[in-house]
Short mmCIF file of C-alpha atoms in Angstrom, two decimals:
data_model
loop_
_atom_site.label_atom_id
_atom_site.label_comp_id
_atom_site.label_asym_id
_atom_site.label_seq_id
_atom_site.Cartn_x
_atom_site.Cartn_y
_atom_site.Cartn_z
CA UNK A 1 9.94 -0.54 18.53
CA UNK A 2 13.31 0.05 17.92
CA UNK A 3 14.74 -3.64 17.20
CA UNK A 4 15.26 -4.16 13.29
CA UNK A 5 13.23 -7.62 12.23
CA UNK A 6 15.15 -11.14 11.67
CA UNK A 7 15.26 -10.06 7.65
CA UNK A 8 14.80 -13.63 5.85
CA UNK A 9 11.45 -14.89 7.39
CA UNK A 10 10.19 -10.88 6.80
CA UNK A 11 11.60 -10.95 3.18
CA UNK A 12 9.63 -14.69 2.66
CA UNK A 13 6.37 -13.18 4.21
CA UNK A 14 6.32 -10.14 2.20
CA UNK A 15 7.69 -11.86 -1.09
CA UNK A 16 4.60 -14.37 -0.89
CA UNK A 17 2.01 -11.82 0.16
CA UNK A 18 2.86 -9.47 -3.08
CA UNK A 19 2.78 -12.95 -5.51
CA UNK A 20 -1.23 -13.55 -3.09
CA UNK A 21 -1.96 -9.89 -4.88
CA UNK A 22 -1.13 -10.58 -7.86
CA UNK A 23 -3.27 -13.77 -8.57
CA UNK A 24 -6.14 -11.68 -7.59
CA UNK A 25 -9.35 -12.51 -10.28
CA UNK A 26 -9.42 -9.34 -12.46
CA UNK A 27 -13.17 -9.04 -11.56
CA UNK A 28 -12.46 -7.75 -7.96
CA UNK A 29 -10.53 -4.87 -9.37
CA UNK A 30 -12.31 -1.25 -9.71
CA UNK A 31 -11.07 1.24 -12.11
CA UNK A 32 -9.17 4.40 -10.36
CA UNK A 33 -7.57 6.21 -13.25
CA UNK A 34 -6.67 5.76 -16.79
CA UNK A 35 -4.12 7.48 -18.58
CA UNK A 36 -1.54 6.71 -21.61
CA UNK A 37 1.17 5.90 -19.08
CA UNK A 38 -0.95 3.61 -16.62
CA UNK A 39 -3.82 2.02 -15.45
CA UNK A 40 -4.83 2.57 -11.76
CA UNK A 41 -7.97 -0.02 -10.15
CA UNK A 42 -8.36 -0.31 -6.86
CA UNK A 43 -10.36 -2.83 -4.15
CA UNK A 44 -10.74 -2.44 -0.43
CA UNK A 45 -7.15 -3.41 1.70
CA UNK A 46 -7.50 -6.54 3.93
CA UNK A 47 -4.90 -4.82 6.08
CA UNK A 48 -6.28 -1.60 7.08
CA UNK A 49 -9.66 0.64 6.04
CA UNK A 50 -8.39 1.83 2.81
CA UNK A 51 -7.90 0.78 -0.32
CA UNK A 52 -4.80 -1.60 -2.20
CA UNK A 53 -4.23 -0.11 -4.96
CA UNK A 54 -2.48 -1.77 -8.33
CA UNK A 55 -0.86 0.28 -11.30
CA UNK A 56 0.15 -1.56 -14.29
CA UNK A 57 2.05 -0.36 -17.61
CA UNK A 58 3.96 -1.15 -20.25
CA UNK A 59 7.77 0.79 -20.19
CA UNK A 60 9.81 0.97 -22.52
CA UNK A 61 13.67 -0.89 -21.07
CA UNK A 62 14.91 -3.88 -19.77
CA UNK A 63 13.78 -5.23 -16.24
CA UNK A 64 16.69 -5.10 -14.70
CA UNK A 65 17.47 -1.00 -15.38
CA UNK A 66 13.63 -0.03 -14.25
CA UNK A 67 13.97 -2.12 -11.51
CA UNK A 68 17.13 -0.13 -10.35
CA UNK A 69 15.26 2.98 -11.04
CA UNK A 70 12.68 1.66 -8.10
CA UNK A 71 14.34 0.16 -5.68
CA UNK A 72 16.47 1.74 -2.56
CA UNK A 73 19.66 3.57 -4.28
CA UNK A 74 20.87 6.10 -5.70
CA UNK A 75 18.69 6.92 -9.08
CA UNK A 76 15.61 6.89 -6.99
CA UNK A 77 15.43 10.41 -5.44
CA UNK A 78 16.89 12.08 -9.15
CA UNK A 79 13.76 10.93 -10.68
CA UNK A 80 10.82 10.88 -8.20
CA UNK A 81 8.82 13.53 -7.97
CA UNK A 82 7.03 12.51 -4.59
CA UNK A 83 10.26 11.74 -2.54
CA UNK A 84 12.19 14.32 -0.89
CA UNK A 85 15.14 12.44 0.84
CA UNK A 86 16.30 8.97 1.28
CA UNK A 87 18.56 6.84 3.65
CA UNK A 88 19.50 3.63 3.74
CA UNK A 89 19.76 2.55 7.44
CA UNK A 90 20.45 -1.06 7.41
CA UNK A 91 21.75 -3.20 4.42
CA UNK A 92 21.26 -7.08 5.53
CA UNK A 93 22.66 -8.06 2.08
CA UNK A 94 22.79 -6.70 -1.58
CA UNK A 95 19.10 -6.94 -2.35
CA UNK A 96 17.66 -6.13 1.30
CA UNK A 97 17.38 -3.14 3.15
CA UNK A 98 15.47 -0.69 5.71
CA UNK A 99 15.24 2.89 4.01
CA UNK A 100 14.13 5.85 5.89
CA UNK A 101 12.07 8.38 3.37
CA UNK A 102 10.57 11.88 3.23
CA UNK A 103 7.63 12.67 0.46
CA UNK A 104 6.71 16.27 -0.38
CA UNK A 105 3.20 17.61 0.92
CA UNK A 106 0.75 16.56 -1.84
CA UNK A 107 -3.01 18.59 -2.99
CA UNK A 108 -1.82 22.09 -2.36
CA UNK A 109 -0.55 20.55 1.37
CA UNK A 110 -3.53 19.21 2.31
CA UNK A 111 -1.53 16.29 2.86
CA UNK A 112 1.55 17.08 4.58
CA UNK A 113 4.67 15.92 3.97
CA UNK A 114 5.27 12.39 5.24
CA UNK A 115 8.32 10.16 6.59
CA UNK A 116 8.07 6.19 6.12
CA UNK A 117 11.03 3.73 7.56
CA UNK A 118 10.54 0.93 5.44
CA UNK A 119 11.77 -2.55 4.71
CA UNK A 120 12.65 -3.54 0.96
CA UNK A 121 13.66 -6.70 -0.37
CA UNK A 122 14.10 -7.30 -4.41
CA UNK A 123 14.12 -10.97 -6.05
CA UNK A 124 13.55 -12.34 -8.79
CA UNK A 125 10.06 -13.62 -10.33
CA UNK A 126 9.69 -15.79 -13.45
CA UNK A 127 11.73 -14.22 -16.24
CA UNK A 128 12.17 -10.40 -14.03
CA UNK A 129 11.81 -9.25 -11.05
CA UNK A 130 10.03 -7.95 -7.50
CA UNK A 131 10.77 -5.06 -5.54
CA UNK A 132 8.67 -5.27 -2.18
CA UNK A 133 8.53 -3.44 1.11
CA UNK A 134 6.68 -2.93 4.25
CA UNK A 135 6.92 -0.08 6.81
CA UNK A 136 8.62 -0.87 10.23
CA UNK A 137 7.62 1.59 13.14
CA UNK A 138 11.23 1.98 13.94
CA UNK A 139 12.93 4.96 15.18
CA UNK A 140 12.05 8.74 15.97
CA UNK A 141 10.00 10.73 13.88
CA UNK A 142 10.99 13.60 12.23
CA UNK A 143 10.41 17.01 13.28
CA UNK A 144 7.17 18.62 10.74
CA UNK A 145 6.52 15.42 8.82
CA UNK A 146 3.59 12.71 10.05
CA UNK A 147 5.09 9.27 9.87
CA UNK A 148 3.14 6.66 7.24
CA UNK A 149 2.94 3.49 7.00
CA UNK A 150 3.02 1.01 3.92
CA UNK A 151 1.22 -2.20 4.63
CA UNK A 152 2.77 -4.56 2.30
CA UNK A 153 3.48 -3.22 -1.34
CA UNK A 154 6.10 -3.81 -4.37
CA UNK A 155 6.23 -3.91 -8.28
CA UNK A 156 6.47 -7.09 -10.22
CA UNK A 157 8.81 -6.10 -13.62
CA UNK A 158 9.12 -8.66 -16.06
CA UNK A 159 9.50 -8.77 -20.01
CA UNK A 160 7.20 -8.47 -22.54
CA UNK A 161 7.70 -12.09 -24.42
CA UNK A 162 7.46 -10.48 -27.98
CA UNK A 163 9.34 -7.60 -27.14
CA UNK A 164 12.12 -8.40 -24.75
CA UNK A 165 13.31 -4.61 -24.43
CA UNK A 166 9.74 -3.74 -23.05
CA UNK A 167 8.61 -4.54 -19.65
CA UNK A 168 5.36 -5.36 -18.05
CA UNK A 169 5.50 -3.37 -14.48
CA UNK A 170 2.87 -3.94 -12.36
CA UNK A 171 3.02 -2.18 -8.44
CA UNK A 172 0.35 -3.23 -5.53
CA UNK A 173 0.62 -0.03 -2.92
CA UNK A 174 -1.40 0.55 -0.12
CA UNK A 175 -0.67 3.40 1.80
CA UNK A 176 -1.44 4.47 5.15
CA UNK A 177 -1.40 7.90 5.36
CA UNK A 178 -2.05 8.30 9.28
CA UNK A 179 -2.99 12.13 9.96
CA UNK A 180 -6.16 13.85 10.13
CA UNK A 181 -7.10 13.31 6.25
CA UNK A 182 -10.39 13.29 4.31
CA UNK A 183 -10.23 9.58 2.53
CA UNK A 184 -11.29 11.20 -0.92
CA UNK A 185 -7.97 13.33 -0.78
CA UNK A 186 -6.37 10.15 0.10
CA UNK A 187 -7.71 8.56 -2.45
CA UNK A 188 -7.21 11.42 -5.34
CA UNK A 189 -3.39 11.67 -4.52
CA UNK A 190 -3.00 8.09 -4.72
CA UNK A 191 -4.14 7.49 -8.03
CA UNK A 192 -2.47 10.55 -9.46
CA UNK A 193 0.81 9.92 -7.78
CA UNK A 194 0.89 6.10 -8.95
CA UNK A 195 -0.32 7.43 -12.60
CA UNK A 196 2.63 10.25 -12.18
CA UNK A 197 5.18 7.64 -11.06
CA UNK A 198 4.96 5.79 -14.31
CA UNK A 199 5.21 8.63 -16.44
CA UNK A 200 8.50 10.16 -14.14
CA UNK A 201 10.12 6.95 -14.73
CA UNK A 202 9.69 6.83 -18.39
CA UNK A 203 11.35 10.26 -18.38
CA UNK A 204 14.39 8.90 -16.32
CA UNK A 205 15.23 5.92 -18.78
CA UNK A 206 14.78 8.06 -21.51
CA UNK A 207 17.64 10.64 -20.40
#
């Protein structure tokens, strides 16, 4: 498929799917990983046979800067260990875009390196805000990398009510890998690399 979507009814879909995720009942949640930065549970995806996965911590900043951090632009690649390369290859308006992406191999390369095309779209929720995306199977694929796909996914940032210069960031990611993959490899990167993306942030607001 190489036609970009109609961006506003995609943006609405996604937008309402991430708030469906998080008004899941606590109870369905498993534990993945614990550590001082994060919390990592996980439950079974409704959109494919692995797992949605949802990463919540408290960081120390105002919404708006750690949203920046996350979404498609330029502090991104300077402070993500994971990502390799980005591109931007269609802005629809200031907060919408299709991104093209390249992730490092992962377990000593048992995972490959990857390539995702996806679709992001940030808004705001209550007091903060939501960064969301989906993948789009759009365009070739890269020579040497095995093209993922993200069913949807985004982070919900908003500010701690006694501490307005703390923020409550809370992602939903479920990852398709594609490739020839063991699922507990799959599932040992992903809870390391969301656990790893809080504490890689933390460093970035920090310098």
């Amino acid at each position: 498929m190489d036609l970009l979507p109609d961006s506003a009814p995609l943006a609405t879909k996604l937008q309402n799917t991430l708030i469906q995720y998080h008004s899941i009942r606590d109870s369905e949640w498993r534990i993945a990983k614990r550590t001082k930065d994060a919390t990592v549970w996980r439950k079974p995806s409704e959109e494919f046979s692995g797992y949605l996965y949802k990463a919540q911590g408290v960081v120390e900043d105002v919404t708006n800067r750690i949203v920046d951090h996350i979404r498609p632009g330029p502090y991104r690649l300077d402070w993500d260990s994971l990502m390799t390369s980005m591109d931007i290859v269609e802005t629809f308006e200031e907060n919408c875009c299709v991104m093209r992406y390249t992730t490092a191999g992962q377990l000593f390369n048992i995972i490959a390196p990857r390539e995702f095309v996806d679709f992001s779209y940030t808004t705001s929720y209550e007091d903060g805000l939501l960064s969301c995306g989906i993948s789009l199977d759009y365009g070739e694929v890269r020579p040497n990398f095995v093209r993922g796909f993200n069913h949807p996914c985004g982070w919900f940032c908003v500010p701690l009510k006694d501490h307005p210069h703390h923020s409550l960031l809370t992602g939903y990611i479920q990852t398709e890998l594609r490739g020839m993959l063991p699922q507990s490899a799959v599932d040992t990167a992903m809870a390391s690399t969301l656990t790893n993306f809080y504490s890689d942030l933390k460093k970035a607001l920090k310098t």
